[in-house]
């Protein structure tokens, strides 16, 4: 780009680039000058686009989440699959993507949760809203699977969804440090081969 | 302290203080001057104790891990409890501690795994060794529980241990961002009430 795009386009480009860099480097370690430079935006002009680094970070979180939720809505409304098959496909698709990038980056929401929860209460509250909303989404799919008899009726959907996300976000984190798909595959094996079964003991 | 303690004592104090600050702020966001100041060690004298911030970080990781492993060895060799009871006690003890600190801080090894895995290959390799060693430790307890008939023989101890740690580290992370014990309790409920049972379907 040889000349500046209109303000909104540039703002969007800064957010997209911010997502990319922050996924790899976290919030504190992401320099605004690196983001500006990657977008060929003049140094020193950051505050023309955002009032603060914190508000930039929140925009990044919101944009990342909007895209994630939009994709999840598509994945989880596929009527050609049963509820449990939808969950499995979501896991399989994520495993395939993780394999393509050597399990790097992970999930921005989880990365920033880990980094910022004790450091910035504004971030923590927003991240907490997002992770609880995801739990509700997963709980609805689990409830559907229970209604269809795919998961034992002894399972509490909210508790199972919280646990599902604990294990899933933990698998993504452990995959990142081990540079291996093993944690993802252990997740898939235990959740779909053992935890979410119709005849699982205490119905 | 009005005068400097001997070098080894000061070095130990810097590591202990580094653990405390890094647990809250991560690696990149921990300033050496803050650590020195908290230990009343003159600014600028850091390199008398450590060759680099990276080597300081590695010492912090190793010291944290040594203490953790020492405690785990005690917890898991308590012959008055069955293997599954030992795992449950470990979880209950951690939940009690998390409740006392509003689920803040979390586990330094998981925090740094999340932050540093894509940023520093020396850190990643050391952290990966540690998380795999923990998996082996948990796998041994699970194997003992299988041998005693407390956990179904259909469970692969290594896979179950990897999954246990994914879910556990994820619960600690989600507890930190939600400032709630709910993720810990979902973990306990699903793992001990459902996943690790003797009569769990596919034996």
mmCIF file of C-alpha atoms in Angstrom:
data_model
loop_
_atom_site.group_PDB
_atom_site.id
_atom_site.type_symbol
_atom_site.label_atom_id
_atom_site.label_comp_id
_atom_site.label_asym_id
_atom_site.label_seq_id
_atom_site.Cartn_x
_atom_site.Cartn_y
_atom_site.Cartn_z
ATOM 1 C CA UNK A 1 0.000 0.000 0.000
ATOM 2 C CA UNK A 2 1.645 3.201 -1.121
ATOM 3 C CA UNK A 3 -0.782 5.638 0.407
ATOM 4 C CA UNK A 4 -2.990 5.462 3.462
ATOM 5 C CA UNK A 5 -6.325 3.680 3.066
ATOM 6 C CA UNK A 6 -9.384 5.389 4.570
ATOM 7 C CA UNK A 7 -9.496 5.458 8.361
ATOM 8 C CA UNK A 8 -11.849 2.478 8.859
ATOM 9 C CA UNK A 9 -9.848 0.247 6.514
ATOM 10 C CA UNK A 10 -6.642 1.114 8.302
ATOM 11 C CA UNK A 11 -8.269 0.577 11.672
ATOM 12 C CA UNK A 12 -9.452 -2.865 10.538
ATOM 13 C CA UNK A 13 -5.993 -3.709 9.214
ATOM 14 C CA UNK A 14 -4.424 -2.711 12.542
ATOM 15 C CA UNK A 15 -6.871 -4.959 14.418
ATOM 16 C CA UNK A 16 -6.262 -7.930 12.082
ATOM 17 C CA UNK A 17 -2.510 -7.499 12.374
ATOM 18 C CA UNK A 18 -2.850 -7.041 16.118
ATOM 19 C CA UNK A 19 -4.696 -10.362 16.360
ATOM 20 C CA UNK A 20 -1.938 -12.091 14.430
ATOM 21 C CA UNK A 21 0.911 -10.654 16.492
ATOM 22 C CA UNK A 22 -0.891 -10.928 19.845
ATOM 23 C CA UNK A 23 -1.664 -14.601 19.192
ATOM 24 C CA UNK A 24 2.060 -15.239 19.047
ATOM 25 C CA UNK A 25 3.397 -12.731 21.553
ATOM 26 C CA UNK A 26 0.639 -11.948 24.052
ATOM 27 C CA UNK A 27 -0.607 -8.498 25.051
ATOM 28 C CA UNK A 28 2.253 -7.043 27.062
ATOM 29 C CA UNK A 29 4.915 -8.161 24.633
ATOM 30 C CA UNK A 30 3.173 -6.805 21.528
ATOM 31 C CA UNK A 31 4.622 -3.436 20.622
ATOM 32 C CA UNK A 32 2.347 -0.909 18.953
ATOM 33 C CA UNK A 33 5.211 0.145 16.681
ATOM 34 C CA UNK A 34 5.458 -3.449 15.381
ATOM 35 C CA UNK A 35 1.738 -3.468 14.535
ATOM 36 C CA UNK A 36 1.911 -0.052 12.855
ATOM 37 C CA UNK A 37 5.007 -1.003 10.915
ATOM 38 C CA UNK A 38 3.430 -4.283 9.676
ATOM 39 C CA UNK A 39 0.471 -2.238 8.355
ATOM 40 C CA UNK A 40 2.739 0.444 6.877
ATOM 41 C CA UNK A 41 1.043 3.023 9.058
ATOM 42 C CA UNK A 42 3.302 5.912 10.161
ATOM 43 C CA UNK A 43 4.745 5.556 13.633
ATOM 44 C CA UNK A 44 3.194 7.921 16.109
ATOM 45 C CA UNK A 45 -0.239 7.859 14.459
ATOM 46 C CA UNK A 46 -1.651 5.046 16.633
ATOM 47 C CA UNK A 47 -3.788 7.370 18.754
ATOM 48 C CA UNK A 48 -5.527 8.623 15.633
ATOM 49 C CA UNK A 49 -7.104 5.156 15.449
ATOM 50 C CA UNK A 50 -7.439 4.064 19.092
ATOM 51 C CA UNK A 51 -7.573 6.019 22.351
ATOM 52 C CA UNK A 52 -5.194 3.601 24.147
ATOM 53 C CA UNK A 53 -3.398 0.265 23.896
ATOM 54 C CA UNK A 54 -6.034 -1.133 26.262
ATOM 55 C CA UNK A 55 -8.896 -0.133 23.956
ATOM 56 C CA UNK A 56 -6.940 -1.592 21.017
ATOM 57 C CA UNK A 57 -6.578 -4.841 22.992
ATOM 58 C CA UNK A 58 -10.312 -4.927 23.734
ATOM 59 C CA UNK A 59 -11.145 -4.368 20.056
ATOM 60 C CA UNK A 60 -8.814 -7.234 19.196
ATOM 61 C CA UNK A 61 -10.540 -9.498 21.714
ATOM 62 C CA UNK A 62 -13.997 -8.536 20.430
ATOM 63 C CA UNK A 63 -13.087 -8.985 16.765
ATOM 64 C CA UNK A 64 -11.455 -12.355 17.409
ATOM 65 C CA UNK A 65 -14.489 -13.487 19.393
ATOM 66 C CA UNK A 66 -17.017 -12.291 16.783
ATOM 67 C CA UNK A 67 -15.311 -14.361 14.098
ATOM 68 C CA UNK A 68 -15.042 -17.364 16.372
ATOM 69 C CA UNK A 69 -18.709 -17.184 17.377
ATOM 70 C CA UNK A 70 -19.797 -16.764 13.736
ATOM 71 C CA UNK A 71 -17.869 -19.914 12.772
ATOM 72 C CA UNK A 72 -19.224 -21.808 15.784
ATOM 73 C CA UNK A 73 -22.780 -20.824 14.844
ATOM 74 C CA UNK A 74 -22.233 -22.353 11.401
ATOM 75 C CA UNK A 75 -20.592 -25.497 12.834
ATOM 76 C CA UNK A 76 -23.264 -26.092 15.442
ATOM 77 C CA UNK A 77 -26.295 -25.488 13.229
ATOM 78 C CA UNK A 78 -25.391 -28.159 10.668
ATOM 79 C CA UNK A 79 -28.529 -30.270 10.669
ATOM 80 C CA UNK A 80 -26.944 -33.014 8.577
ATOM 81 C CA UNK A 81 -25.013 -34.019 11.706
ATOM 82 C CA UNK A 82 -26.263 -35.138 15.111
ATOM 83 C CA UNK A 83 -25.366 -32.889 18.086
ATOM 84 C CA UNK A 84 -22.526 -35.170 19.177
ATOM 85 C CA UNK A 85 -21.245 -35.397 15.593
ATOM 86 C CA UNK A 86 -21.202 -31.580 15.450
ATOM 87 C CA UNK A 87 -19.066 -31.405 18.572
ATOM 88 C CA UNK A 88 -16.758 -34.067 17.151
ATOM 89 C CA UNK A 89 -16.453 -32.247 13.826
ATOM 90 C CA UNK A 90 -15.589 -29.004 15.633
ATOM 91 C CA UNK A 91 -12.831 -30.848 17.510
ATOM 92 C CA UNK A 92 -11.574 -32.621 14.361
ATOM 93 C CA UNK A 93 -11.475 -29.366 12.362
ATOM 94 C CA UNK A 94 -9.485 -27.656 15.119
ATOM 95 C CA UNK A 95 -7.075 -30.596 15.334
ATOM 96 C CA UNK A 96 -6.533 -30.406 11.556
ATOM 97 C CA UNK A 97 -5.739 -26.677 11.777
ATOM 98 C CA UNK A 98 -3.439 -27.223 14.769
ATOM 99 C CA UNK A 99 -1.551 -29.844 12.778
ATOM 100 C CA UNK A 100 -0.981 -27.336 9.994
ATOM 101 C CA UNK A 101 0.679 -24.787 12.282
ATOM 102 C CA UNK A 102 2.660 -27.119 14.561
ATOM 103 C CA UNK A 103 0.205 -26.434 17.388
ATOM 104 C CA UNK A 104 1.410 -22.845 17.661
ATOM 105 C CA UNK A 105 -0.612 -19.745 18.574
ATOM 106 C CA UNK A 106 -3.544 -21.473 20.250
ATOM 107 C CA UNK A 107 -6.689 -19.581 21.199
ATOM 108 C CA UNK A 108 -6.323 -15.828 21.738
ATOM 109 C CA UNK A 109 -9.048 -15.768 24.395
ATOM 110 C CA UNK A 110 -7.320 -18.469 26.434
ATOM 111 C CA UNK A 111 -3.883 -16.918 25.897
ATOM 112 C CA UNK A 112 -5.056 -13.531 27.137
ATOM 113 C CA UNK A 113 -7.069 -15.123 29.961
ATOM 114 C CA UNK A 114 -3.884 -16.709 31.228
ATOM 115 C CA UNK A 115 -1.806 -13.562 30.790
ATOM 116 C CA UNK A 116 -4.188 -10.788 31.813
ATOM 117 C CA UNK A 117 -6.645 -12.198 34.393
ATOM 118 C CA UNK A 118 -4.592 -10.992 37.350
ATOM 119 C CA UNK A 119 -3.266 -7.857 35.673
ATOM 120 C CA UNK A 120 -6.195 -5.957 34.230
ATOM 121 C CA UNK A 121 -9.730 -6.140 35.589
ATOM 122 C CA UNK A 122 -11.296 -4.626 32.437
ATOM 123 C CA UNK A 123 -9.743 -7.367 30.317
ATOM 124 C CA UNK A 124 -10.608 -10.057 32.860
ATOM 125 C CA UNK A 125 -14.283 -9.122 32.932
ATOM 126 C CA UNK A 126 -14.579 -9.068 29.152
ATOM 127 C CA UNK A 127 -12.685 -12.365 28.777
ATOM 128 C CA UNK A 128 -14.832 -13.936 31.490
ATOM 129 C CA UNK A 129 -18.022 -12.926 29.647
ATOM 130 C CA UNK A 130 -16.668 -14.554 26.506
ATOM 131 C CA UNK A 131 -15.618 -17.836 28.132
ATOM 132 C CA UNK A 132 -18.975 -18.113 29.897
ATOM 133 C CA UNK A 133 -20.830 -17.454 26.640
ATOM 134 C CA UNK A 134 -18.835 -20.265 25.024
ATOM 135 C CA UNK A 135 -19.782 -22.543 27.888
ATOM 136 C CA UNK A 136 -23.459 -21.759 27.272
ATOM 137 C CA UNK A 137 -23.042 -22.554 23.562
ATOM 138 C CA UNK A 138 -21.406 -25.921 24.278
ATOM 139 C CA UNK A 139 -23.994 -26.666 26.974
ATOM 140 C CA UNK A 140 -26.807 -26.222 24.434
ATOM 141 C CA UNK A 141 -25.217 -28.770 22.085
ATOM 142 C CA UNK A 142 -24.715 -31.189 24.980
ATOM 143 C CA UNK A 143 -28.357 -30.735 26.009
ATOM 144 C CA UNK A 144 -29.415 -31.550 22.437
ATOM 145 C CA UNK A 145 -27.205 -34.656 22.502
ATOM 146 C CA UNK A 146 -28.800 -35.728 25.793
ATOM 147 C CA UNK A 147 -32.271 -35.177 24.302
ATOM 148 C CA UNK A 148 -31.303 -37.401 21.381
ATOM 149 C CA UNK A 149 -29.941 -40.102 23.696
ATOM 150 C CA UNK A 150 -26.355 -39.634 22.448
ATOM 151 C CA UNK A 151 -25.071 -38.586 25.886
ATOM 152 C CA UNK A 152 -26.257 -40.080 29.154
ATOM 153 C CA UNK A 153 -29.018 -38.133 30.888
ATOM 154 C CA UNK A 154 -26.927 -38.324 34.070
ATOM 155 C CA UNK A 155 -24.749 -35.496 32.722
ATOM 156 C CA UNK A 156 -25.442 -31.880 33.784
ATOM 157 C CA UNK A 157 -24.993 -29.895 30.537
ATOM 158 C CA UNK A 158 -23.547 -26.768 32.198
ATOM 159 C CA UNK A 159 -21.045 -28.748 34.271
ATOM 160 C CA UNK A 160 -20.118 -30.953 31.317
ATOM 161 C CA UNK A 161 -19.669 -27.896 29.079
ATOM 162 C CA UNK A 162 -17.421 -26.174 31.628
ATOM 163 C CA UNK A 163 -15.359 -29.356 31.889
ATOM 164 C CA UNK A 164 -15.285 -29.794 28.106
ATOM 165 C CA UNK A 165 -13.833 -26.296 27.720
ATOM 166 C CA UNK A 166 -11.349 -26.722 30.581
ATOM 167 C CA UNK A 167 -10.011 -29.855 28.919
ATOM 168 C CA UNK A 168 -10.119 -28.394 25.412
ATOM 169 C CA UNK A 169 -8.336 -25.145 26.285
ATOM 170 C CA UNK A 170 -5.871 -27.140 28.357
ATOM 171 C CA UNK A 171 -5.236 -29.445 25.386
ATOM 172 C CA UNK A 172 -4.556 -26.466 23.123
ATOM 173 C CA UNK A 173 -2.137 -25.042 25.707
ATOM 174 C CA UNK A 174 -0.342 -28.338 26.304
ATOM 175 C CA UNK A 175 -0.183 -28.963 22.550
ATOM 176 C CA UNK A 176 1.514 -25.591 22.167
ATOM 177 C CA UNK A 177 4.233 -26.311 24.709
ATOM 178 C CA UNK A 178 4.791 -29.932 23.640
ATOM 179 C CA UNK A 179 4.560 -29.026 19.937
ATOM 180 C CA UNK A 180 2.523 -32.175 19.573
ATOM 181 C CA UNK A 181 -1.046 -33.195 18.794
ATOM 182 C CA UNK A 182 -0.984 -35.762 21.604
ATOM 183 C CA UNK A 183 -2.985 -33.592 24.062
ATOM 184 C CA UNK A 184 -5.632 -32.972 21.368
ATOM 185 C CA UNK A 185 -5.866 -36.682 20.636
ATOM 186 C CA UNK A 186 -6.051 -37.577 24.334
ATOM 187 C CA UNK A 187 -8.925 -35.084 24.599
ATOM 188 C CA UNK A 188 -10.757 -36.625 21.655
ATOM 189 C CA UNK A 189 -10.172 -40.162 22.893
ATOM 190 C CA UNK A 190 -11.361 -39.533 26.441
ATOM 191 C CA UNK A 191 -14.263 -37.189 25.703
ATOM 192 C CA UNK A 192 -15.822 -39.012 22.766
ATOM 193 C CA UNK A 193 -14.642 -42.522 23.563
ATOM 194 C CA UNK A 194 -15.442 -42.478 27.240
ATOM 195 C CA UNK A 195 -17.011 -39.364 28.796
ATOM 196 C CA UNK A 196 -19.755 -38.623 26.280
ATOM 197 C CA UNK A 197 -21.320 -42.001 25.796
ATOM 198 C CA UNK A 198 -24.949 -42.977 26.138
ATOM 199 C CA UNK A 199 -24.330 -45.933 28.449
ATOM 200 C CA UNK A 200 -21.827 -44.359 30.772
ATOM 201 C CA UNK A 201 -22.530 -45.760 34.174
ATOM 202 C CA UNK A 202 -24.546 -43.445 36.369
ATOM 203 C CA UNK A 203 -27.515 -42.540 34.206
ATOM 204 C CA UNK B 1 17.856 -6.063 55.695
ATOM 205 C CA UNK B 2 20.412 -3.293 56.157
ATOM 206 C CA UNK B 3 23.340 -4.999 54.503
ATOM 207 C CA UNK B 4 23.635 -7.533 51.741
ATOM 208 C CA UNK B 5 23.252 -11.189 52.695
ATOM 209 C CA UNK B 6 25.823 -13.617 51.274
ATOM 210 C CA UNK B 7 25.579 -14.162 47.517
ATOM 211 C CA UNK B 8 23.719 -17.502 47.653
ATOM 212 C CA UNK B 9 21.095 -16.184 50.076
ATOM 213 C CA UNK B 10 20.488 -13.149 47.914
ATOM 214 C CA UNK B 11 20.321 -15.299 44.813
ATOM 215 C CA UNK B 12 17.715 -17.516 46.508
ATOM 216 C CA UNK B 13 15.727 -14.464 47.617
ATOM 217 C CA UNK B 14 15.718 -13.110 44.066
ATOM 218 C CA UNK B 15 14.432 -16.439 42.733
ATOM 219 C CA UNK B 16 11.678 -16.682 45.379
ATOM 220 C CA UNK B 17 10.601 -13.108 44.709
ATOM 221 C CA UNK B 18 10.818 -13.752 40.977
ATOM 222 C CA UNK B 19 8.447 -16.720 41.344
ATOM 223 C CA UNK B 20 5.970 -14.577 43.247
ATOM 224 C CA UNK B 21 6.014 -11.692 40.763
ATOM 225 C CA UNK B 22 6.150 -13.891 37.651
ATOM 226 C CA UNK B 23 3.142 -15.880 38.846
ATOM 227 C CA UNK B 24 1.114 -12.689 38.741
ATOM 228 C CA UNK B 25 2.701 -10.859 35.815
ATOM 229 C CA UNK B 26 4.245 -13.431 33.495
ATOM 230 C CA UNK B 27 7.809 -13.430 32.166
ATOM 231 C CA UNK B 28 7.867 -10.539 29.717
ATOM 232 C CA UNK B 29 6.030 -8.184 32.029
ATOM 233 C CA UNK B 30 8.239 -8.857 35.062
ATOM 234 C CA UNK B 31 10.843 -6.143 35.389
ATOM 235 C CA UNK B 32 14.191 -7.069 36.882
ATOM 236 C CA UNK B 33 14.257 -3.755 38.730
ATOM 237 C CA UNK B 34 10.986 -4.671 40.482
ATOM 238 C CA UNK B 35 12.474 -7.993 41.638
ATOM 239 C CA UNK B 36 15.701 -6.331 42.825
ATOM 240 C CA UNK B 37 13.810 -3.585 44.593
ATOM 241 C CA UNK B 38 11.522 -6.085 46.400
ATOM 242 C CA UNK B 39 14.653 -7.863 47.682
ATOM 243 C CA UNK B 40 16.381 -4.586 48.570
ATOM 244 C CA UNK B 41 19.207 -5.488 46.244
ATOM 245 C CA UNK B 42 20.866 -2.481 44.550
ATOM 246 C CA UNK B 43 19.662 -1.788 41.044
ATOM 247 C CA UNK B 44 22.205 -2.647 38.411
ATOM 248 C CA UNK B 45 23.630 -5.584 40.348
ATOM 249 C CA UNK B 46 21.413 -8.211 38.715
ATOM 250 C CA UNK B 47 24.188 -9.596 36.520
ATOM 251 C CA UNK B 48 26.278 -10.312 39.584
ATOM 252 C CA UNK B 49 23.721 -13.031 40.373
ATOM 253 C CA UNK B 50 22.521 -14.227 36.948
ATOM 254 C CA UNK B 51 24.068 -14.061 33.473
ATOM 255 C CA UNK B 52 20.773 -13.009 31.831
ATOM 256 C CA UNK B 53 17.035 -12.571 32.362
ATOM 257 C CA UNK B 54 16.553 -15.828 30.450
ATOM 258 C CA UNK B 55 18.780 -17.774 32.833
ATOM 259 C CA UNK B 56 16.952 -16.133 35.773
ATOM 260 C CA UNK B 57 13.649 -17.272 34.237
ATOM 261 C CA UNK B 58 14.941 -20.828 33.835
ATOM 262 C CA UNK B 59 16.104 -20.898 37.474
ATOM 263 C CA UNK B 60 12.657 -19.710 38.507
ATOM 264 C CA UNK B 61 11.011 -22.484 36.473
ATOM 265 C CA UNK B 62 13.353 -25.116 37.921
ATOM 266 C CA UNK B 63 12.930 -23.961 41.507
ATOM 267 C CA UNK B 64 9.144 -23.808 41.195
ATOM 268 C CA UNK B 65 9.090 -27.279 39.653
ATOM 269 C CA UNK B 66 11.395 -28.812 42.286
ATOM 270 C CA UNK B 67 9.084 -27.659 45.066
ATOM 271 C CA UNK B 68 6.014 -28.829 43.199
ATOM 272 C CA UNK B 69 7.495 -32.256 42.524
ATOM 273 C CA UNK B 70 8.642 -32.611 46.143
ATOM 274 C CA UNK B 71 5.085 -31.888 47.359
ATOM 275 C CA UNK B 72 3.596 -34.241 44.762
ATOM 276 C CA UNK B 73 5.956 -37.010 45.871
ATOM 277 C CA UNK B 74 4.656 -36.616 49.422
ATOM 278 C CA UNK B 75 0.997 -36.461 48.303
ATOM 279 C CA UNK B 76 1.239 -39.475 46.037
ATOM 280 C CA UNK B 77 3.164 -41.741 48.406
ATOM 281 C CA UNK B 78 0.593 -41.555 51.217
ATOM 282 C CA UNK B 79 -0.121 -45.239 51.785
ATOM 283 C CA UNK B 80 -3.060 -44.511 54.081
ATOM 284 C CA UNK B 81 -5.034 -43.529 50.962
ATOM 285 C CA UNK B 82 -5.896 -45.552 47.870
ATOM 286 C CA UNK B 83 -4.433 -44.289 44.544
ATOM 287 C CA UNK B 84 -7.734 -42.669 43.515
ATOM 288 C CA UNK B 85 -8.111 -41.094 46.962
ATOM 289 C CA UNK B 86 -4.602 -39.640 46.592
ATOM 290 C CA UNK B 87 -5.559 -38.016 43.287
ATOM 291 C CA UNK B 88 -8.753 -36.694 44.838
ATOM 292 C CA UNK B 89 -6.895 -35.295 47.855
ATOM 293 C CA UNK B 90 -4.410 -33.543 45.554
ATOM 294 C CA UNK B 91 -7.340 -31.951 43.711
ATOM 295 C CA UNK B 92 -9.169 -31.026 46.929
ATOM 296 C CA UNK B 93 -6.033 -29.465 48.450
ATOM 297 C CA UNK B 94 -5.480 -27.365 45.330
ATOM 298 C CA UNK B 95 -9.128 -26.268 45.290
ATOM 299 C CA UNK B 96 -8.828 -25.188 48.953
ATOM 300 C CA UNK B 97 -5.723 -23.117 48.151
ATOM 301 C CA UNK B 98 -7.365 -21.606 45.065
ATOM 302 C CA UNK B 99 -10.340 -20.589 47.212
ATOM 303 C CA UNK B 100 -8.004 -18.755 49.575
ATOM 304 C CA UNK B 101 -6.505 -16.585 46.820
ATOM 305 C CA UNK B 102 -9.626 -15.920 44.690
ATOM 306 C CA UNK B 103 -8.295 -18.322 42.045
ATOM 307 C CA UNK B 104 -5.478 -15.910 41.184
ATOM 308 C CA UNK B 105 -1.928 -16.746 40.058
ATOM 309 C CA UNK B 106 -2.558 -20.313 38.889
ATOM 310 C CA UNK B 107 0.322 -22.623 37.992
ATOM 311 C CA UNK B 108 3.574 -20.959 36.935
ATOM 312 C CA UNK B 109 4.442 -23.796 34.550
ATOM 313 C CA UNK B 110 1.094 -23.480 32.731
ATOM 314 C CA UNK B 111 1.248 -19.673 32.744
ATOM 315 C CA UNK B 112 4.701 -19.670 31.174
ATOM 316 C CA UNK B 113 3.754 -22.485 28.778
ATOM 317 C CA UNK B 114 0.955 -20.325 27.453
ATOM 318 C CA UNK B 115 3.102 -17.189 27.285
ATOM 319 C CA UNK B 116 6.458 -18.487 26.120
ATOM 320 C CA UNK B 117 5.879 -21.613 23.981
ATOM 321 C CA UNK B 118 5.929 -19.670 20.710
ATOM 322 C CA UNK B 119 8.445 -17.064 21.827
ATOM 323 C CA UNK B 120 11.449 -18.844 23.265
ATOM 324 C CA UNK B 121 12.519 -22.347 22.257
ATOM 325 C CA UNK B 122 14.802 -22.798 25.295
ATOM 326 C CA UNK B 123 11.884 -22.105 27.626
ATOM 327 C CA UNK B 124 9.513 -24.243 25.550
ATOM 328 C CA UNK B 125 11.791 -27.280 25.686
ATOM 329 C CA UNK B 126 12.296 -27.031 29.448
ATOM 330 C CA UNK B 127 8.574 -26.460 30.079
ATOM 331 C CA UNK B 128 7.706 -29.378 27.807
ATOM 332 C CA UNK B 129 10.036 -31.684 29.777
ATOM 333 C CA UNK B 130 8.301 -30.630 32.972
ATOM 334 C CA UNK B 131 4.724 -31.099 31.719
ATOM 335 C CA UNK B 132 5.599 -34.530 30.309
ATOM 336 C CA UNK B 133 7.220 -35.553 33.596
ATOM 337 C CA UNK B 134 4.024 -34.544 35.400
ATOM 338 C CA UNK B 135 2.022 -36.645 32.968
ATOM 339 C CA UNK B 136 4.217 -39.656 33.805
ATOM 340 C CA UNK B 137 3.660 -39.062 37.528
ATOM 341 C CA UNK B 138 -0.125 -38.897 37.137
ATOM 342 C CA UNK B 139 -0.053 -41.929 34.809
ATOM 343 C CA UNK B 140 1.675 -43.992 37.509
ATOM 344 C CA UNK B 141 -1.071 -43.167 40.025
ATOM 345 C CA UNK B 142 -3.755 -43.987 37.458
ATOM 346 C CA UNK B 143 -2.042 -47.313 36.713
ATOM 347 C CA UNK B 144 -2.050 -48.107 40.428
ATOM 348 C CA UNK B 145 -5.758 -47.236 40.587
ATOM 349 C CA UNK B 146 -6.424 -49.544 37.642
ATOM 350 C CA UNK B 147 -4.449 -52.330 39.341
ATOM 351 C CA UNK B 148 -6.608 -51.881 42.442
ATOM 352 C CA UNK B 149 -9.819 -51.934 40.400
ATOM 353 C CA UNK B 150 -10.651 -48.289 41.245
ATOM 354 C CA UNK B 151 -10.490 -47.189 37.603
ATOM 355 C CA UNK B 152 -11.705 -49.272 34.684
ATOM 356 C CA UNK B 153 -9.021 -51.318 32.958
ATOM 357 C CA UNK B 154 -10.282 -49.898 29.657
ATOM 358 C CA UNK B 155 -8.384 -46.668 30.398
ATOM 359 C CA UNK B 156 -4.909 -46.097 28.926
ATOM 360 C CA UNK B 157 -2.961 -44.519 31.836
ATOM 361 C CA UNK B 158 -0.791 -42.258 29.635
ATOM 362 C CA UNK B 159 -3.759 -40.971 27.626
ATOM 363 C CA UNK B 160 -5.881 -40.549 30.751
ATOM 364 C CA UNK B 161 -3.045 -38.686 32.511
ATOM 365 C CA UNK B 162 -2.552 -36.334 29.561
ATOM 366 C CA UNK B 163 -6.293 -35.657 29.542
ATOM 367 C CA UNK B 164 -6.387 -35.236 33.336
ATOM 368 C CA UNK B 165 -3.694 -32.540 33.114
ATOM 369 C CA UNK B 166 -5.308 -30.809 30.114
ATOM 370 C CA UNK B 167 -8.551 -30.531 32.062
ATOM 371 C CA UNK B 168 -6.842 -29.605 35.325
ATOM 372 C CA UNK B 169 -4.619 -26.891 33.862
ATOM 373 C CA UNK B 170 -7.594 -25.637 31.872
ATOM 374 C CA UNK B 171 -9.690 -25.511 35.051
ATOM 375 C CA UNK B 172 -7.012 -23.478 36.829
ATOM 376 C CA UNK B 173 -6.855 -21.071 33.869
ATOM 377 C CA UNK B 174 -10.642 -20.733 33.559
ATOM 378 C CA UNK B 175 -10.946 -20.308 37.334
ATOM 379 C CA UNK B 176 -8.445 -17.454 37.113
ATOM 380 C CA UNK B 177 -10.377 -15.557 34.452
ATOM 381 C CA UNK B 178 -13.833 -16.257 35.932
ATOM 382 C CA UNK B 179 -12.577 -15.627 39.502
ATOM 383 C CA UNK B 180 -14.664 -18.624 40.453
ATOM 384 C CA UNK B 181 -14.149 -22.176 41.683
ATOM 385 C CA UNK B 182 -16.784 -23.457 39.243
ATOM 386 C CA UNK B 183 -14.255 -24.803 36.722
ATOM 387 C CA UNK B 184 -12.406 -26.641 39.520
ATOM 388 C CA UNK B 185 -15.669 -28.144 40.769
ATOM 389 C CA UNK B 186 -16.749 -29.146 37.252
ATOM 390 C CA UNK B 187 -13.367 -30.891 36.923
ATOM 391 C CA UNK B 188 -13.820 -32.748 40.193
ATOM 392 C CA UNK B 189 -17.398 -33.696 39.397
ATOM 393 C CA UNK B 190 -16.682 -35.022 35.910
ATOM 394 C CA UNK B 191 -13.348 -36.729 36.597
ATOM 395 C CA UNK B 192 -14.163 -38.430 39.883
ATOM 396 C CA UNK B 193 -17.925 -38.785 39.445
ATOM 397 C CA UNK B 194 -17.889 -39.988 35.881
ATOM 398 C CA UNK B 195 -14.568 -40.481 34.090
ATOM 399 C CA UNK B 196 -12.603 -42.384 36.728
ATOM 400 C CA UNK B 197 -15.063 -45.002 37.811
ATOM 401 C CA UNK B 198 -14.611 -48.730 37.933
ATOM 402 C CA UNK B 199 -17.783 -49.575 36.027
ATOM 403 C CA UNK B 200 -17.474 -47.023 33.284
ATOM 404 C CA UNK B 201 -18.803 -48.728 30.201
ATOM 405 C CA UNK B 202 -16.020 -49.969 27.930
ATOM 406 C CA UNK B 203 -13.917 -52.088 30.289
#
